[in-house]
PDB file of C-alpha atoms in Angstrom:
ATOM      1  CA  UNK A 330       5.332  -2.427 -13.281  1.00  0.00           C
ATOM      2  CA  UNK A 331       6.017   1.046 -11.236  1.00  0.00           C
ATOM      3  CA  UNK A 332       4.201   2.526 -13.769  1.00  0.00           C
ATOM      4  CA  UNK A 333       1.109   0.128 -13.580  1.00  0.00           C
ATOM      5  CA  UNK A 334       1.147   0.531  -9.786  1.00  0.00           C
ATOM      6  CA  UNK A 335       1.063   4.356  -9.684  1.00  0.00           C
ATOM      7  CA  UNK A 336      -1.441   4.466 -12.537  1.00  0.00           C
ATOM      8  CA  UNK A 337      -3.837   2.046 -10.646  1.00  0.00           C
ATOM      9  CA  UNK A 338      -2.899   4.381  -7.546  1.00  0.00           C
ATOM     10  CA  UNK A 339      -4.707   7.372  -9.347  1.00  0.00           C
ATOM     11  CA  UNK A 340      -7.901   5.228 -10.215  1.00  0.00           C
ATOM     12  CA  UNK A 341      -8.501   4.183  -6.603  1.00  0.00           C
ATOM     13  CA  UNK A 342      -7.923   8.111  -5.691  1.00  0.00           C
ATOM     14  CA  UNK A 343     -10.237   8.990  -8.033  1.00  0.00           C
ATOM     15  CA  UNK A 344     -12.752   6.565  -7.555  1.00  0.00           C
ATOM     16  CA  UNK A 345     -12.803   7.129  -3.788  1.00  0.00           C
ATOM     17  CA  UNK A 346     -13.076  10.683  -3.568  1.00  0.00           C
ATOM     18  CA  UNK A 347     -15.020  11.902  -6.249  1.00  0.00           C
ATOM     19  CA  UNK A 348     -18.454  12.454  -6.671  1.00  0.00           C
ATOM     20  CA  UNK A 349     -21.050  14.431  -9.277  1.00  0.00           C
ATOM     21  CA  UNK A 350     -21.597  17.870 -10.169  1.00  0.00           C
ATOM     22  CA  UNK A 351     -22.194  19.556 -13.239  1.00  0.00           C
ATOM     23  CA  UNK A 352     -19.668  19.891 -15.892  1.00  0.00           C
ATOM     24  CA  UNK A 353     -19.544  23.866 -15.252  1.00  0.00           C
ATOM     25  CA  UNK A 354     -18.017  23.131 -11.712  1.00  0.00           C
ATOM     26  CA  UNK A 355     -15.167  21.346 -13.705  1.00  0.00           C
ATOM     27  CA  UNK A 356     -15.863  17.858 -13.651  1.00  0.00           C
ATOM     28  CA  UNK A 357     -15.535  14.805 -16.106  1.00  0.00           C
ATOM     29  CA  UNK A 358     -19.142  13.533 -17.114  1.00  0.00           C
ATOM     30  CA  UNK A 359     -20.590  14.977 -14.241  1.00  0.00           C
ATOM     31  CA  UNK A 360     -18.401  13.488 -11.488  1.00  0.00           C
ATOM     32  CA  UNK A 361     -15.976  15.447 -10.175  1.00  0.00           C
ATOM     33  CA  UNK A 362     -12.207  14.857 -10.233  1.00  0.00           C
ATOM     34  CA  UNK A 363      -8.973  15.395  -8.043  1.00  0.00           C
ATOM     35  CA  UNK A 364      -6.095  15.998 -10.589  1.00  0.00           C
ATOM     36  CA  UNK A 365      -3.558  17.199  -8.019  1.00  0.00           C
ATOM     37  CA  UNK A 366      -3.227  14.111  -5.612  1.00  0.00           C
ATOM     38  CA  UNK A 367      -0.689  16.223  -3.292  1.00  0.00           C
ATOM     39  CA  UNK A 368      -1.741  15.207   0.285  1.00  0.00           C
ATOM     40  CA  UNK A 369      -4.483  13.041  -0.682  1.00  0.00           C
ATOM     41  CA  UNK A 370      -4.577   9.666   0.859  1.00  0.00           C
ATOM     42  CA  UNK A 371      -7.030   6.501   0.763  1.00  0.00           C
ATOM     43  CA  UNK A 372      -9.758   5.182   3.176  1.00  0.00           C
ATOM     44  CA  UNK A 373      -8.702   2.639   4.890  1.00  0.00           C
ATOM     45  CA  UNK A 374     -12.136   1.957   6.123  1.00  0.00           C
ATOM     46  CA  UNK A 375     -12.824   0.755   2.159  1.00  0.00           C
ATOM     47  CA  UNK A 376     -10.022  -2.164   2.562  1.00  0.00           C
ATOM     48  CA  UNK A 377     -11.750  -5.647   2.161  1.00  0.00           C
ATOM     49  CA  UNK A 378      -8.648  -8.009   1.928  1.00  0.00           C
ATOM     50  CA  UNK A 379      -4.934  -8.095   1.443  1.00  0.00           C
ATOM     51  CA  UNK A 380      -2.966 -10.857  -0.687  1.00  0.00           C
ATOM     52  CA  UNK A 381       0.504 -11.983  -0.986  1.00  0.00           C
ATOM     53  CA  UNK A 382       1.196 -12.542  -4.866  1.00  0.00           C
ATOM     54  CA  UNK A 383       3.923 -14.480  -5.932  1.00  0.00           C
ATOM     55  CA  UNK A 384       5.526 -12.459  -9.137  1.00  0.00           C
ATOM     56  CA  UNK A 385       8.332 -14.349 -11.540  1.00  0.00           C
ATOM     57  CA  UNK A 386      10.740 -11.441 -10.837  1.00  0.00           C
ATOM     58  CA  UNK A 387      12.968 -11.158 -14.932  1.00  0.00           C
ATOM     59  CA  UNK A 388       9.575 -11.722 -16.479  1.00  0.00           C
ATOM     60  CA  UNK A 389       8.435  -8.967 -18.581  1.00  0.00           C
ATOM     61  CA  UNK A 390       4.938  -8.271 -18.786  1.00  0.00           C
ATOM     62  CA  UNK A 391       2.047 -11.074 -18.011  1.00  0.00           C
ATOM     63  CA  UNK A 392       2.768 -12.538 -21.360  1.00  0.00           C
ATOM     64  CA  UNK A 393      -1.284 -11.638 -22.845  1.00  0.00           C
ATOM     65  CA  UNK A 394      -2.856 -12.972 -19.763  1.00  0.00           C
ATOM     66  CA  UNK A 395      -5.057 -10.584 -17.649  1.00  0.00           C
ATOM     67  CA  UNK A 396      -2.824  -9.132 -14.789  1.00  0.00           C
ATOM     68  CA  UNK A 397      -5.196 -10.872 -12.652  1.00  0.00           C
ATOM     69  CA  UNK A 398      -5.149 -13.827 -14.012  1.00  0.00           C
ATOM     70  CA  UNK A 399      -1.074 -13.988 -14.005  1.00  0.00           C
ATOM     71  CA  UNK A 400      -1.138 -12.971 -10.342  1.00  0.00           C
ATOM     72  CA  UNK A 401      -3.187 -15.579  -9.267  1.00  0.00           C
ATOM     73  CA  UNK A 402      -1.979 -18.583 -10.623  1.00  0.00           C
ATOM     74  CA  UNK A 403       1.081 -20.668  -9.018  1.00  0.00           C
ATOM     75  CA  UNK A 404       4.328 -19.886 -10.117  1.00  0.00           C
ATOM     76  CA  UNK A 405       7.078 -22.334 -10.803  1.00  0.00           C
ATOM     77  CA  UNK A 406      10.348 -20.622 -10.649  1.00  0.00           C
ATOM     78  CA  UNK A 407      13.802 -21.998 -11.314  1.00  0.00           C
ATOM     79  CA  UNK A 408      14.865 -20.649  -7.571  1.00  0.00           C
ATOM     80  CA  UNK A 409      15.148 -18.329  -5.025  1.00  0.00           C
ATOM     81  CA  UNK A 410      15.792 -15.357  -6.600  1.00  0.00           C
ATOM     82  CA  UNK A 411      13.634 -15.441  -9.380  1.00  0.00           C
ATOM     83  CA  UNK A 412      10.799 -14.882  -6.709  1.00  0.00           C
ATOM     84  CA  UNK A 413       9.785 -11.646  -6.110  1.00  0.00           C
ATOM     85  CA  UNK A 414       6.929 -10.974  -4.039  1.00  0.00           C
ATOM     86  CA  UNK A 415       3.742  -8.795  -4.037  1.00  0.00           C
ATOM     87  CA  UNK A 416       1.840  -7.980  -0.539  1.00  0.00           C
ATOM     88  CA  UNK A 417      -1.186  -6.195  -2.388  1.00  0.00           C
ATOM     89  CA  UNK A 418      -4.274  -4.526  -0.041  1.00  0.00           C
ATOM     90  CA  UNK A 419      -7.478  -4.445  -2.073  1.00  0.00           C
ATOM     91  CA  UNK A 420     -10.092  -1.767  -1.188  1.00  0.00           C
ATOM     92  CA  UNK A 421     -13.276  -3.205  -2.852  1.00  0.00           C
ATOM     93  CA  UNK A 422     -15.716  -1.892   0.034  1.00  0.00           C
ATOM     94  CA  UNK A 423     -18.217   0.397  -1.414  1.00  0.00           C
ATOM     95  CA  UNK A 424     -17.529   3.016   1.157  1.00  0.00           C
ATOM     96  CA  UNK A 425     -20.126   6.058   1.763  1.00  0.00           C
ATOM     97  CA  UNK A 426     -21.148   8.029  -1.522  1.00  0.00           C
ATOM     98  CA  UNK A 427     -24.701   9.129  -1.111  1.00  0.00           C
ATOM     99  CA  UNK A 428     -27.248   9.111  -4.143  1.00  0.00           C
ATOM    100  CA  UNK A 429     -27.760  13.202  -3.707  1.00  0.00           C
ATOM    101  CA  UNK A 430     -24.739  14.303  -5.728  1.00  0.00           C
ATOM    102  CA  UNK A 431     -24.675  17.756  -4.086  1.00  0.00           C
ATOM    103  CA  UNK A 432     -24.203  15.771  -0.542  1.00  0.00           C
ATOM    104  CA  UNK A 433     -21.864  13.174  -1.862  1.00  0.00           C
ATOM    105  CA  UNK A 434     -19.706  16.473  -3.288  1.00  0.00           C
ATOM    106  CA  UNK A 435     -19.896  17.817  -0.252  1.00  0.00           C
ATOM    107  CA  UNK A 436     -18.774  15.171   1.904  1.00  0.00           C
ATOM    108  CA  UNK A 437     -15.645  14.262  -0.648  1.00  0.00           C
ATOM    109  CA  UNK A 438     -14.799  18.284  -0.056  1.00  0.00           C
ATOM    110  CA  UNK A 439     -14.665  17.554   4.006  1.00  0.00           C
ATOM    111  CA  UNK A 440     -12.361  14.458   3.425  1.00  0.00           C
ATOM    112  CA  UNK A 441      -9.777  15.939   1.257  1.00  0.00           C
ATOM    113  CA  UNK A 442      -9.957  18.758   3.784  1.00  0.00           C
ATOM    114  CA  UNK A 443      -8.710  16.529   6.787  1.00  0.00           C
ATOM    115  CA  UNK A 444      -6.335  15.199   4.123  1.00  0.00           C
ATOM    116  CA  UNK A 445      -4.351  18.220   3.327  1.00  0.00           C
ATOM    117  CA  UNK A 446      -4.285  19.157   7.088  1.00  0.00           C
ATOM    118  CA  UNK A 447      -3.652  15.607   8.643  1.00  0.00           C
ATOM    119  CA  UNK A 448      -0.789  15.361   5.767  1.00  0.00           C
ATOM    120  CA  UNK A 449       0.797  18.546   5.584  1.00  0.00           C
ATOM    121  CA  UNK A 450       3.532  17.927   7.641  1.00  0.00           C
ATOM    122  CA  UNK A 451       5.177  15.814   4.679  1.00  0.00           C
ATOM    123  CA  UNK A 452       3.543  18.252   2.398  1.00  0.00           C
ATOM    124  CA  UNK A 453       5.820  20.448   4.130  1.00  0.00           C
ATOM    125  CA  UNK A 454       9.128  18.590   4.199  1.00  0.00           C
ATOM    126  CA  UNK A 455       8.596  17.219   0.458  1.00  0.00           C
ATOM    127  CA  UNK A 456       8.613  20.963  -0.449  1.00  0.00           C
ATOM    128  CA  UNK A 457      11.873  22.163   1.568  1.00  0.00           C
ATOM    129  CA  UNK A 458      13.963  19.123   0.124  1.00  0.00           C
ATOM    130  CA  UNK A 459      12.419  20.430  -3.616  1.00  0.00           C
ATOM    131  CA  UNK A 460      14.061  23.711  -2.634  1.00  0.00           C
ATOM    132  CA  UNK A 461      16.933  22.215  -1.365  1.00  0.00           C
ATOM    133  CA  UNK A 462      19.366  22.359  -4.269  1.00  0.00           C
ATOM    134  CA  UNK A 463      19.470  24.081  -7.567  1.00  0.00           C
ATOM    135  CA  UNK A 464      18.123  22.218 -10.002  1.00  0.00           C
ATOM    136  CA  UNK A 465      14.914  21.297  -7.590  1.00  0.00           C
ATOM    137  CA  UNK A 466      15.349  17.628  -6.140  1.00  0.00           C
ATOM    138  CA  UNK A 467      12.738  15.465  -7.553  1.00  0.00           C
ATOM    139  CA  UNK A 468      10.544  14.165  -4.579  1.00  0.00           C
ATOM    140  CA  UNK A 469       7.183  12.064  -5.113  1.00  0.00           C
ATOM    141  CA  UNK A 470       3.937  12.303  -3.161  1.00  0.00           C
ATOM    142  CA  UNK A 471       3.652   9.307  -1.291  1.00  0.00           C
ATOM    143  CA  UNK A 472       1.059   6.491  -1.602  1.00  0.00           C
ATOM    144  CA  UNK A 473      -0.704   5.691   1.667  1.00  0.00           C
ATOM    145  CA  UNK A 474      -4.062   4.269   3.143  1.00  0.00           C
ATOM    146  CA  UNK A 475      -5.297   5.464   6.663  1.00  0.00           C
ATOM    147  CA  UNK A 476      -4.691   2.398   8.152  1.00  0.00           C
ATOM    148  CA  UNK A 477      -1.241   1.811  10.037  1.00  0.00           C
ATOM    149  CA  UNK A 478       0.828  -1.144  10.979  1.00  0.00           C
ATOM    150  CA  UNK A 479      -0.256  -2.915  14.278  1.00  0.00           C
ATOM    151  CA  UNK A 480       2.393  -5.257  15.461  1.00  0.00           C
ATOM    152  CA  UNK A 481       4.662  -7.222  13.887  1.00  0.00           C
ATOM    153  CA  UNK A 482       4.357  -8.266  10.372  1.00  0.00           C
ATOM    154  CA  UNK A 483       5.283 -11.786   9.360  1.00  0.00           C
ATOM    155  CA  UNK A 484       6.264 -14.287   7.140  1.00  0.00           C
ATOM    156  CA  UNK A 485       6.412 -17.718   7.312  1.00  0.00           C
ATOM    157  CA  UNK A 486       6.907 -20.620   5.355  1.00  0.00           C
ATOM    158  CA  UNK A 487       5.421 -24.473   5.865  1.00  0.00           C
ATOM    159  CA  UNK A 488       9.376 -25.899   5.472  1.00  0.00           C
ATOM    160  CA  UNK A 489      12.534 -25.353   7.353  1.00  0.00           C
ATOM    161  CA  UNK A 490      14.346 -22.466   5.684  1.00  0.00           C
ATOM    162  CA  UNK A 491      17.400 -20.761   6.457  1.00  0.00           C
ATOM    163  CA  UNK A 492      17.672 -23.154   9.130  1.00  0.00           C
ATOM    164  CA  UNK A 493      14.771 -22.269  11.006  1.00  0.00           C
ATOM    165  CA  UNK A 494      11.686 -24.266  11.727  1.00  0.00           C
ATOM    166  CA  UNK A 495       8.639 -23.856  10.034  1.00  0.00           C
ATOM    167  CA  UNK A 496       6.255 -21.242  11.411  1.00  0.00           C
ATOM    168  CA  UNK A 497       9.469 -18.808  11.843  1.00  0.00           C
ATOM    169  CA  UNK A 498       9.208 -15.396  11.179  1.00  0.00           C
ATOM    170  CA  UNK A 499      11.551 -14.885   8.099  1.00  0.00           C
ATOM    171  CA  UNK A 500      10.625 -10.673   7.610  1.00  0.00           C
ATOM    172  CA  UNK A 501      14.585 -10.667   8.655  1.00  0.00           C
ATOM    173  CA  UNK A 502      15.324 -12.237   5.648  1.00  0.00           C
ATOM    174  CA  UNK A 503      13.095 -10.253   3.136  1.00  0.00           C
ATOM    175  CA  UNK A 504      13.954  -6.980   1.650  1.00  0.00           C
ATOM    176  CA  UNK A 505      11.950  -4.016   0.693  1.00  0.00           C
ATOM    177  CA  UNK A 506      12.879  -3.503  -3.309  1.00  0.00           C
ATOM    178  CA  UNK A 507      10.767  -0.214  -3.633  1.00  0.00           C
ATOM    179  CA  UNK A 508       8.960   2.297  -1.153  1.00  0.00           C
ATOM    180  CA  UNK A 509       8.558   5.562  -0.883  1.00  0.00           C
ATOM    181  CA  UNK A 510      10.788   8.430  -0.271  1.00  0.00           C
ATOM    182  CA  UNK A 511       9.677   9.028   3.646  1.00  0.00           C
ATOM    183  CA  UNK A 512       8.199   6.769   6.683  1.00  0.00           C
ATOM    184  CA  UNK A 513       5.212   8.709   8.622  1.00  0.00           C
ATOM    185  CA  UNK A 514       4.533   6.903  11.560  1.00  0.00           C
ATOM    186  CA  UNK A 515       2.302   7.577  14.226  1.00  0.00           C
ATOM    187  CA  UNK A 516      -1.474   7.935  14.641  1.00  0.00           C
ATOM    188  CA  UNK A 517      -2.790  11.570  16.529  1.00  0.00           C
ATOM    189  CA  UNK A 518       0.775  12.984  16.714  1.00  0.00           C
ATOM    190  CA  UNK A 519       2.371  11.095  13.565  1.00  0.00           C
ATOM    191  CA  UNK A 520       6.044  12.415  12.317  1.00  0.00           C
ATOM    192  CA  UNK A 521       8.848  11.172   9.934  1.00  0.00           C
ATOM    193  CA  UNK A 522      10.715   8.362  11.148  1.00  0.00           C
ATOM    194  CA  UNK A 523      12.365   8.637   7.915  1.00  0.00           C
ATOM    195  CA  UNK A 524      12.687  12.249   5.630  1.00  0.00           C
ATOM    196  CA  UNK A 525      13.295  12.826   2.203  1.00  0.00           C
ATOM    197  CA  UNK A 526      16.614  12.333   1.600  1.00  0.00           C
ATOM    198  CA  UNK A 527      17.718   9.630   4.205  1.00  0.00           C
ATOM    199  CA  UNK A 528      18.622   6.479   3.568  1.00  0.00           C
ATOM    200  CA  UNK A 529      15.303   4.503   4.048  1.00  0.00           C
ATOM    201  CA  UNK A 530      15.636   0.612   5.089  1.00  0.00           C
ATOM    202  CA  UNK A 531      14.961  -2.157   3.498  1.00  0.00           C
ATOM    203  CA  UNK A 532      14.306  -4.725   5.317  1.00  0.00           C
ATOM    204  CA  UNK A 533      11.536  -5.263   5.569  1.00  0.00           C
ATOM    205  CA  UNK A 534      10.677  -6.021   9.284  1.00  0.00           C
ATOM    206  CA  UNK A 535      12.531  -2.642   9.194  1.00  0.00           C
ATOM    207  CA  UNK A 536      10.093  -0.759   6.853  1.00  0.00           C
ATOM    208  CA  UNK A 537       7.139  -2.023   7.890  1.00  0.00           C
ATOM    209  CA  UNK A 538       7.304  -1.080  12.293  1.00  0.00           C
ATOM    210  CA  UNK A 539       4.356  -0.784  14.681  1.00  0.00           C
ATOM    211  CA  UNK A 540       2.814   2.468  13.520  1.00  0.00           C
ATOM    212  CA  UNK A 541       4.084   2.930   9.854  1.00  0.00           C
ATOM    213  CA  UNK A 542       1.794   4.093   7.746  1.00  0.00           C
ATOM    214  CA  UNK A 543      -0.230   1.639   5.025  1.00  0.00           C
ATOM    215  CA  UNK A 544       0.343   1.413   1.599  1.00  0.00           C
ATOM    216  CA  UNK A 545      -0.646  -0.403  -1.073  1.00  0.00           C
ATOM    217  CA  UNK A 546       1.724  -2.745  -2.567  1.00  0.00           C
ATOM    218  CA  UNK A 547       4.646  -3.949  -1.120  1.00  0.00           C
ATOM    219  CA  UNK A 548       7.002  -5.421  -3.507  1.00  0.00           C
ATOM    220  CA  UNK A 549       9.505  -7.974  -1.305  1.00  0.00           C
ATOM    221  CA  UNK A 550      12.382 -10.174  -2.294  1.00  0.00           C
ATOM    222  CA  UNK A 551      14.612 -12.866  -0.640  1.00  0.00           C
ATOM    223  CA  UNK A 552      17.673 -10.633   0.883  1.00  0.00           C
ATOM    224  CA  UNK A 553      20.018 -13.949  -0.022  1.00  0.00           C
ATOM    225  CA  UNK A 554      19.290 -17.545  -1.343  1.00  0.00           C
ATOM    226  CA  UNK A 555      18.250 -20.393   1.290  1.00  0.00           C
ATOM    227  CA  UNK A 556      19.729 -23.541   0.695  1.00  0.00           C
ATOM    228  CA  UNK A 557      17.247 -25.911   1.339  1.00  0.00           C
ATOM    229  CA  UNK A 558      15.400 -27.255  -1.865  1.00  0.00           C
ATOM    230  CA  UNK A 559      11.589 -28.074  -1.956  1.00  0.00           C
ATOM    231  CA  UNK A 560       9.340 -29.294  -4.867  1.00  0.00           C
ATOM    232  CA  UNK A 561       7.265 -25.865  -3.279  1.00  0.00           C
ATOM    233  CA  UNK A 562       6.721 -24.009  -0.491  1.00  0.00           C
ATOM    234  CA  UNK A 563       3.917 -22.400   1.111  1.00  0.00           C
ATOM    235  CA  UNK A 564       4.809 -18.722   2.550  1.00  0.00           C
ATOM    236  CA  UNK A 565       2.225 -17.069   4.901  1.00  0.00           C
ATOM    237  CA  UNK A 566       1.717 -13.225   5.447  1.00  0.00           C
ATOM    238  CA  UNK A 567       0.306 -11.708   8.687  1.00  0.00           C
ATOM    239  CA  UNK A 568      -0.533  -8.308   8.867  1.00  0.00           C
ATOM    240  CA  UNK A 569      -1.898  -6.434  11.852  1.00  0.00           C
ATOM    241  CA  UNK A 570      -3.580  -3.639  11.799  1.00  0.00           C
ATOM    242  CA  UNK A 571      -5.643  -0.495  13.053  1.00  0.00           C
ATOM    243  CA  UNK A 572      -7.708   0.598   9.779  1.00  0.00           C
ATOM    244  CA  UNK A 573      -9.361   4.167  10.054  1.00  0.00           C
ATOM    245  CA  UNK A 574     -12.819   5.329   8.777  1.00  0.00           C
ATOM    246  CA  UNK A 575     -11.643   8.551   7.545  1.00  0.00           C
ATOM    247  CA  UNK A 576     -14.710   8.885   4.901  1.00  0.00           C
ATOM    248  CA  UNK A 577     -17.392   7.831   7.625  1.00  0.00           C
ATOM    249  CA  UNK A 578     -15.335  10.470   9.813  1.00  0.00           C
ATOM    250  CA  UNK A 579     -16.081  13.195   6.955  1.00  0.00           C
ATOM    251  CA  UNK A 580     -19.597  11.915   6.305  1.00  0.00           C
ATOM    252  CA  UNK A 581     -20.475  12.541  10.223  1.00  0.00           C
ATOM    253  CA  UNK A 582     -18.854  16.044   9.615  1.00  0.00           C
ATOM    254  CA  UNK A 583     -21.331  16.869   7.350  1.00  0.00           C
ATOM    255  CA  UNK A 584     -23.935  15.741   9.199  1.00  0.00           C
ATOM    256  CA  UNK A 585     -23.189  18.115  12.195  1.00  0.00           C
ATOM    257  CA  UNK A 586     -22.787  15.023  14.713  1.00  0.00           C
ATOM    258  CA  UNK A 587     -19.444  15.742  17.165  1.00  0.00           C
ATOM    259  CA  UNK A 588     -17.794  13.251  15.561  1.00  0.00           C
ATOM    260  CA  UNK A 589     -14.683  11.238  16.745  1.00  0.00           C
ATOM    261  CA  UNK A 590     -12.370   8.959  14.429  1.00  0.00           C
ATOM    262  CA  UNK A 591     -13.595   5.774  14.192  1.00  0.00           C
ATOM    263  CA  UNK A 592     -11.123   3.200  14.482  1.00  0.00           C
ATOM    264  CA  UNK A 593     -11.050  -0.692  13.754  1.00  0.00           C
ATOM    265  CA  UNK A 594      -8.348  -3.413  14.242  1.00  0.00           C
ATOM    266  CA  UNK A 595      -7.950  -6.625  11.385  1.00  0.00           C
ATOM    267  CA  UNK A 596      -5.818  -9.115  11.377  1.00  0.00           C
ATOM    268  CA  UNK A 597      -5.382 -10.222   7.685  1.00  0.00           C
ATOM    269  CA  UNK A 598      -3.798 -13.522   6.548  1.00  0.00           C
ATOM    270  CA  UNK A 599      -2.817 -14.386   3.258  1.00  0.00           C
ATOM    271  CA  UNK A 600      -0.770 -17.354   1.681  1.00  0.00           C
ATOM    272  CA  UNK A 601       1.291 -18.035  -1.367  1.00  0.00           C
ATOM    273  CA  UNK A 602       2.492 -21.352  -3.180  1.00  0.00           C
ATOM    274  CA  UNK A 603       5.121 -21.523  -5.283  1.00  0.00           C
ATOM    275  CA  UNK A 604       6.569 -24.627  -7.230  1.00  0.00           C
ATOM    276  CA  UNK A 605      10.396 -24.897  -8.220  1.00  0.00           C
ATOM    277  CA  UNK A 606      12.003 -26.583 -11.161  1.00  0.00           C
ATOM    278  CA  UNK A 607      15.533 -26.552  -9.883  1.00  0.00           C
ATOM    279  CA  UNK A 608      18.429 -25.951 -12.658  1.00  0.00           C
TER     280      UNK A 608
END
C-alpha cells in the first residue's frame, strides 16, 4: 500500500509540474519531466476535496476490484481493530498550464524554483542526518502540499464511544500508523517541530497541530478498542485549512506583476460508514 501511495505521489508531481518542450531539452513525448523530486512539493491551490476512506486493515490487496471502487464502498468489519482509516486529499483542479508550451515550461521552472528555496531548510537537515553515521542513514524526501493545518482537526462519530457523547472529538483516541520522517510547521518563517531522527508522535491530534504542513494521505487507526457495539457507525472528519496558490504565485512571476502569495482558507468535511459483524 506504501508503495501504491508513493508511486501515485510521483504521478501527481509529475502531472503538476511539467509541461512541453522538445525531446532535445530532455523530455518524455514532448512534456517535460522532474525525475529528482528532492524539495519539490504540490499546489495546494489544485486541491478540490478531501475524503475519509474506511480501509479493512489485514486485507491484502482490493481483491480485483478497482482501488476506487474498494475505497468507496462500505466496509463491514468484524471490529475495532480491523478498521484502519484513510484521510485522502484529492487535487483534481486543473490548475494553470498555458496552451504556449514555451510559457507553460517557463512558469513550471519559476515554481520548482520557490520550491527548492522555500524547502531547503529540510533539504538541509535530511542531508546532515545522511552524513550522520557511517553507513549513510537512510532518510526520505517528504510528501507535502502547500496547504497547512488551520485549527483543530476532528473526528467524530454519530454514537457514544469511549464514553463520550456523540459529536466528541475522538483525534485523542486515533493514532498516526505512518508519516514522514520530519514535521515542518509554519507558514513565512516555517521550521522543524520535529527532525530526522526524533521520535515523531502519533497521535494524531499530535501530528496533525495548527500549522503542520499538508500531506496527502493520512493513514489512522483506533489507538485501543471502544467497548460499545453498534450495527455501524458514522465517523466525521473536519479539516481546517489555509491552502496556498503557489502555481498562480509562479504564473504572476512570469508575468512581471509584484506578486504576493495568494492565500485561501477551506473547511473540508468528509464522512465514513462502516457496518460490523461482531464475532
Amino acid at each position: 500500500m506504501r508503495q501504491y501511495r508513493n508511486i501515485l505521489f510521483f504521478a501527481l508531481i509529475f502531472a503538476g509540474l511539467a509541461s512541453c518542450q522538445s525531446d532535445e531539452d530532455g523530455t518524455d513525448n514532448g512534456q517535460e519531466i522532474f525525475l529528482d523530486t528532492t524539495g519539490l512539493l504540490l499546489d495546494g491551490g489544485r486541491i478540490s476535496s478531501v475524503s475519509l476512506y474506511c480501509l479493512e486493515k489485514d486485507r491484502a490487496g482490493f481483491g480485483g476490484e478497482h482501488w476506487q471502487d474498494y475505497y468507496a464502498k462500505t466496509k463491514t468489519v468484524k471490529d475495532y481493530s480491523d478498521i484502519q482509516l484513510d484521510v485522502k486529499i484529492y487535487r483534481d483542479s486543473p490548475g494553470y498550464f498555458p496552451s504556449d508550451t514555451a510559457v507553460s515550461n517557463a512558469i513550471s521552472r519559476l515554481e520548482t524554483k520557490y520550491y527548492k528555496e522555500k524547502t531547503s531548510f529540510i533539504v538541509d537537515e535530511m542531508e546532515k542526518y545522511r552524513r550522520s553515521s557511517i553507513p549513510s542513514k537512510m532518510a526520505a524526501w517528504p510528501d507535502f502540499i502547500t496547504a497547512y493545518i488551520n485549527g483543530d482537526v476532528v473526528i467524530t462519530c454519530d454514537k457514544v464511544l469511549y464514553g463520550q457523547e456523540p459529536g466528541t472529538n475522538l483525534s485523542g483516541h486515533l493514532r498516526v500508523l505512518s508519516g514522514t520522517q520530519c514535521l515542518p510547521v509554519g507558514i513565512e518563517s516555517p521550521s522543524l517541530l520535529y527532525n530526522y531522527g526524533d521520535q515523531m508522535p502519533t497521535v494524531m491530534s499530535e501530528y496533525l497541530p495548527t500549522g503542520a504542513w499538508l500531506q496527502p494521505d493520512y493513514w489512522l487507526e483506533f489507538d485501543n478498542q471502544p467497548s460499545e457495539k453498534y450495527d455501524n457507525i458514522t465517523l466525521r472528519l473536519t479539516l481546517p485549512l489555509l491552502i496556498e496558490h503557489s502555481r498562480d504565485y509562479a504564473a504572476e512571476l512570469y508575468k512581471g506583476n509584484n506578486a504576493s502569495i495568494k492565500y485561501t482558507e477551506h473547511v473540508f468535511n468528509a464522512d465514513c460508514t462502516i457496518n460490523f459483524n461482531w464475532e
